[in-house]
Amino acid sequence: MIMMKDVHSYWAYLVLAILTVAVVNAVVGFTQKKQFIDKDLRISLFALIVAHLQLLIGLVWYFMSPWFQALTSDAAAVMKDKTIRLLAVEHPVMMILAIILITIGWSQHKKKKTAAAKFKTLAIFYGIGLLLMLSKIPWSNWTS
């Protein structure tokens, strides 16, 4: 069980790094009016893939975790404790929403005809997804 938590934690570094690269790439591509080339497609696709893998790892860990057990046994107590609520409710919900936005961004960028529209779509959706992720990472657990 501890191994699954470690995999989820370490994979998160990769997700944040690749997602940051994808957002920066999209912003630079949009602001500098670059052509949308295969490299740009691969960066955004790789960010999508690592985020989805993190979701799968996270879901497996979540249903094995003490936080899920606490939520199912006494939801009222979980909701009263901000630390447990973060781990049992806020973090999972926010990460799912972030990955939904990333997925929408990927799907929508494919429908765009111009490079600027593709970059803009990816920058907005991936960027909001990244911000949501950063907002609900349990930093105190990560740094200890």
Short mmCIF file of N, CA and C in Angstrom, two decimals, residues 5 8-9 57-72 75 77-96 133 135-144:
data_model
loop_
_atom_site.label_atom_id
_atom_site.label_comp_id
_atom_site.label_asym_id
_atom_site.label_seq_id
_atom_site.Cartn_x
_atom_site.Cartn_y
_atom_site.Cartn_z
N LYS A 5 1.31 4.68 -2.83
CA LYS A 5 1.35 6.10 -2.46
C LYS A 5 2.63 6.74 -2.98
N HIS A 8 2.40 7.26 -6.72
CA HIS A 8 1.52 8.40 -6.98
C HIS A 8 2.24 9.72 -6.70
N SER A 9 2.99 9.77 -5.62
CA SER A 9 3.70 11.00 -5.26
C SER A 9 4.82 11.33 -6.24
N ILE A 57 -3.40 5.88 -11.34
CA ILE A 57 -2.61 5.55 -10.15
C ILE A 57 -3.29 6.13 -8.90
N GLY A 58 -3.72 7.38 -9.01
CA GLY A 58 -4.35 8.05 -7.89
C GLY A 58 -5.65 7.38 -7.46
N LEU A 59 -6.44 6.94 -8.43
CA LEU A 59 -7.70 6.27 -8.08
C LEU A 59 -7.45 4.94 -7.37
N VAL A 60 -6.47 4.19 -7.86
CA VAL A 60 -6.14 2.93 -7.18
C VAL A 60 -5.68 3.22 -5.76
N TRP A 61 -4.77 4.19 -5.61
CA TRP A 61 -4.29 4.54 -4.27
C TRP A 61 -5.44 5.05 -3.40
N TYR A 62 -6.30 5.87 -3.94
CA TYR A 62 -7.39 6.46 -3.16
C TYR A 62 -8.28 5.38 -2.54
N PHE A 63 -8.68 4.40 -3.34
CA PHE A 63 -9.59 3.38 -2.82
C PHE A 63 -8.89 2.42 -1.86
N MET A 64 -7.58 2.44 -1.82
CA MET A 64 -6.81 1.65 -0.84
C MET A 64 -6.45 2.48 0.39
N SER A 65 -6.63 3.78 0.32
CA SER A 65 -6.10 4.69 1.33
C SER A 65 -6.94 4.74 2.61
N PRO A 66 -6.31 5.17 3.68
CA PRO A 66 -7.06 5.39 4.93
C PRO A 66 -8.06 6.55 4.80
N TRP A 67 -7.82 7.45 3.86
CA TRP A 67 -8.72 8.59 3.69
C TRP A 67 -10.06 8.14 3.15
N PHE A 68 -10.05 7.21 2.24
CA PHE A 68 -11.31 6.68 1.71
C PHE A 68 -12.03 5.88 2.79
N GLN A 69 -11.27 5.12 3.55
CA GLN A 69 -11.87 4.35 4.64
C GLN A 69 -12.53 5.29 5.66
N ALA A 70 -11.85 6.38 5.98
CA ALA A 70 -12.40 7.35 6.92
C ALA A 70 -13.67 7.98 6.37
N LEU A 71 -13.65 8.31 5.09
CA LEU A 71 -14.81 8.94 4.45
C LEU A 71 -16.02 8.00 4.46
N THR A 72 -15.78 6.74 4.19
CA THR A 72 -16.90 5.80 4.15
C THR A 72 -17.41 5.42 5.54
N ALA A 75 -18.26 10.20 7.39
CA ALA A 75 -18.10 11.34 6.49
C ALA A 75 -18.20 12.67 7.23
N ALA A 77 -17.22 13.43 10.26
CA ALA A 77 -15.95 13.72 10.93
C ALA A 77 -14.89 14.14 9.92
N VAL A 78 -14.88 13.51 8.76
CA VAL A 78 -13.92 13.88 7.71
C VAL A 78 -14.15 15.32 7.28
N MET A 79 -15.38 15.70 7.10
CA MET A 79 -15.68 17.05 6.62
C MET A 79 -15.36 18.12 7.67
N LYS A 80 -15.29 17.76 8.93
CA LYS A 80 -14.96 18.72 9.98
C LYS A 80 -13.47 18.95 10.13
N ASP A 81 -12.66 18.00 9.69
CA ASP A 81 -11.20 18.09 9.82
C ASP A 81 -10.61 18.53 8.48
N LYS A 82 -10.04 19.74 8.44
CA LYS A 82 -9.59 20.28 7.15
C LYS A 82 -8.46 19.47 6.51
N THR A 83 -7.59 18.88 7.30
CA THR A 83 -6.49 18.08 6.75
C THR A 83 -7.01 16.80 6.11
N ILE A 84 -7.87 16.12 6.82
CA ILE A 84 -8.43 14.87 6.29
C ILE A 84 -9.35 15.17 5.11
N ARG A 85 -10.13 16.27 5.22
CA ARG A 85 -11.03 16.64 4.12
C ARG A 85 -10.24 16.91 2.84
N LEU A 86 -9.09 17.57 2.98
CA LEU A 86 -8.24 17.83 1.82
C LEU A 86 -7.86 16.52 1.13
N LEU A 87 -7.42 15.55 1.90
CA LEU A 87 -6.95 14.29 1.32
C LEU A 87 -8.08 13.38 0.86
N ALA A 88 -9.21 13.42 1.56
CA ALA A 88 -10.31 12.50 1.24
C ALA A 88 -11.28 13.04 0.20
N VAL A 89 -11.40 14.37 0.13
CA VAL A 89 -12.42 14.94 -0.76
C VAL A 89 -11.84 15.97 -1.74
N GLU A 90 -11.23 17.01 -1.20
CA GLU A 90 -10.84 18.15 -2.04
C GLU A 90 -9.78 17.78 -3.07
N HIS A 91 -8.73 17.10 -2.65
CA HIS A 91 -7.65 16.72 -3.57
C HIS A 91 -8.18 15.82 -4.70
N PRO A 92 -8.88 14.73 -4.38
CA PRO A 92 -9.34 13.88 -5.48
C PRO A 92 -10.31 14.58 -6.44
N VAL A 93 -11.24 15.35 -5.89
CA VAL A 93 -12.22 16.03 -6.75
C VAL A 93 -11.52 17.05 -7.64
N MET A 94 -10.61 17.83 -7.07
CA MET A 94 -9.93 18.86 -7.84
C MET A 94 -9.04 18.24 -8.93
N MET A 95 -8.38 17.14 -8.63
CA MET A 95 -7.52 16.50 -9.62
C MET A 95 -8.35 15.93 -10.77
N ILE A 96 -9.50 15.36 -10.43
CA ILE A 96 -10.39 14.84 -11.49
C ILE A 96 -10.86 16.00 -12.36
N MET A 133 -4.55 21.76 -10.14
CA MET A 133 -3.69 20.75 -9.52
C MET A 133 -2.83 21.39 -8.43
N SER A 135 -3.36 23.97 -6.75
CA SER A 135 -4.14 24.50 -5.63
C SER A 135 -4.50 23.44 -4.59
N LYS A 136 -4.53 22.18 -4.97
CA LYS A 136 -4.98 21.15 -4.02
C LYS A 136 -3.97 20.02 -3.83
N ILE A 137 -2.73 20.28 -4.15
CA ILE A 137 -1.69 19.31 -3.79
C ILE A 137 -1.50 19.40 -2.28
N PRO A 138 -1.48 18.27 -1.58
CA PRO A 138 -1.24 18.31 -0.14
C PRO A 138 0.24 18.60 0.13
N TRP A 139 0.62 19.87 0.03
CA TRP A 139 2.02 20.27 0.10
C TRP A 139 2.70 19.80 1.40
N SER A 140 1.97 19.85 2.51
CA SER A 140 2.59 19.44 3.78
C SER A 140 2.99 17.97 3.76
N ASN A 141 2.22 17.13 3.09
CA ASN A 141 2.56 15.72 2.96
C ASN A 141 3.71 15.51 2.00
N TRP A 142 3.76 16.34 0.98
CA TRP A 142 4.76 16.19 -0.06
C TRP A 142 6.14 16.58 0.43
N THR A 143 6.20 17.62 1.26
CA THR A 143 7.48 18.13 1.69
C THR A 143 8.02 17.46 2.94
N SER A 144 7.21 16.62 3.56
CA SER A 144 7.69 15.96 4.79
C SER A 144 8.28 14.59 4.51
#
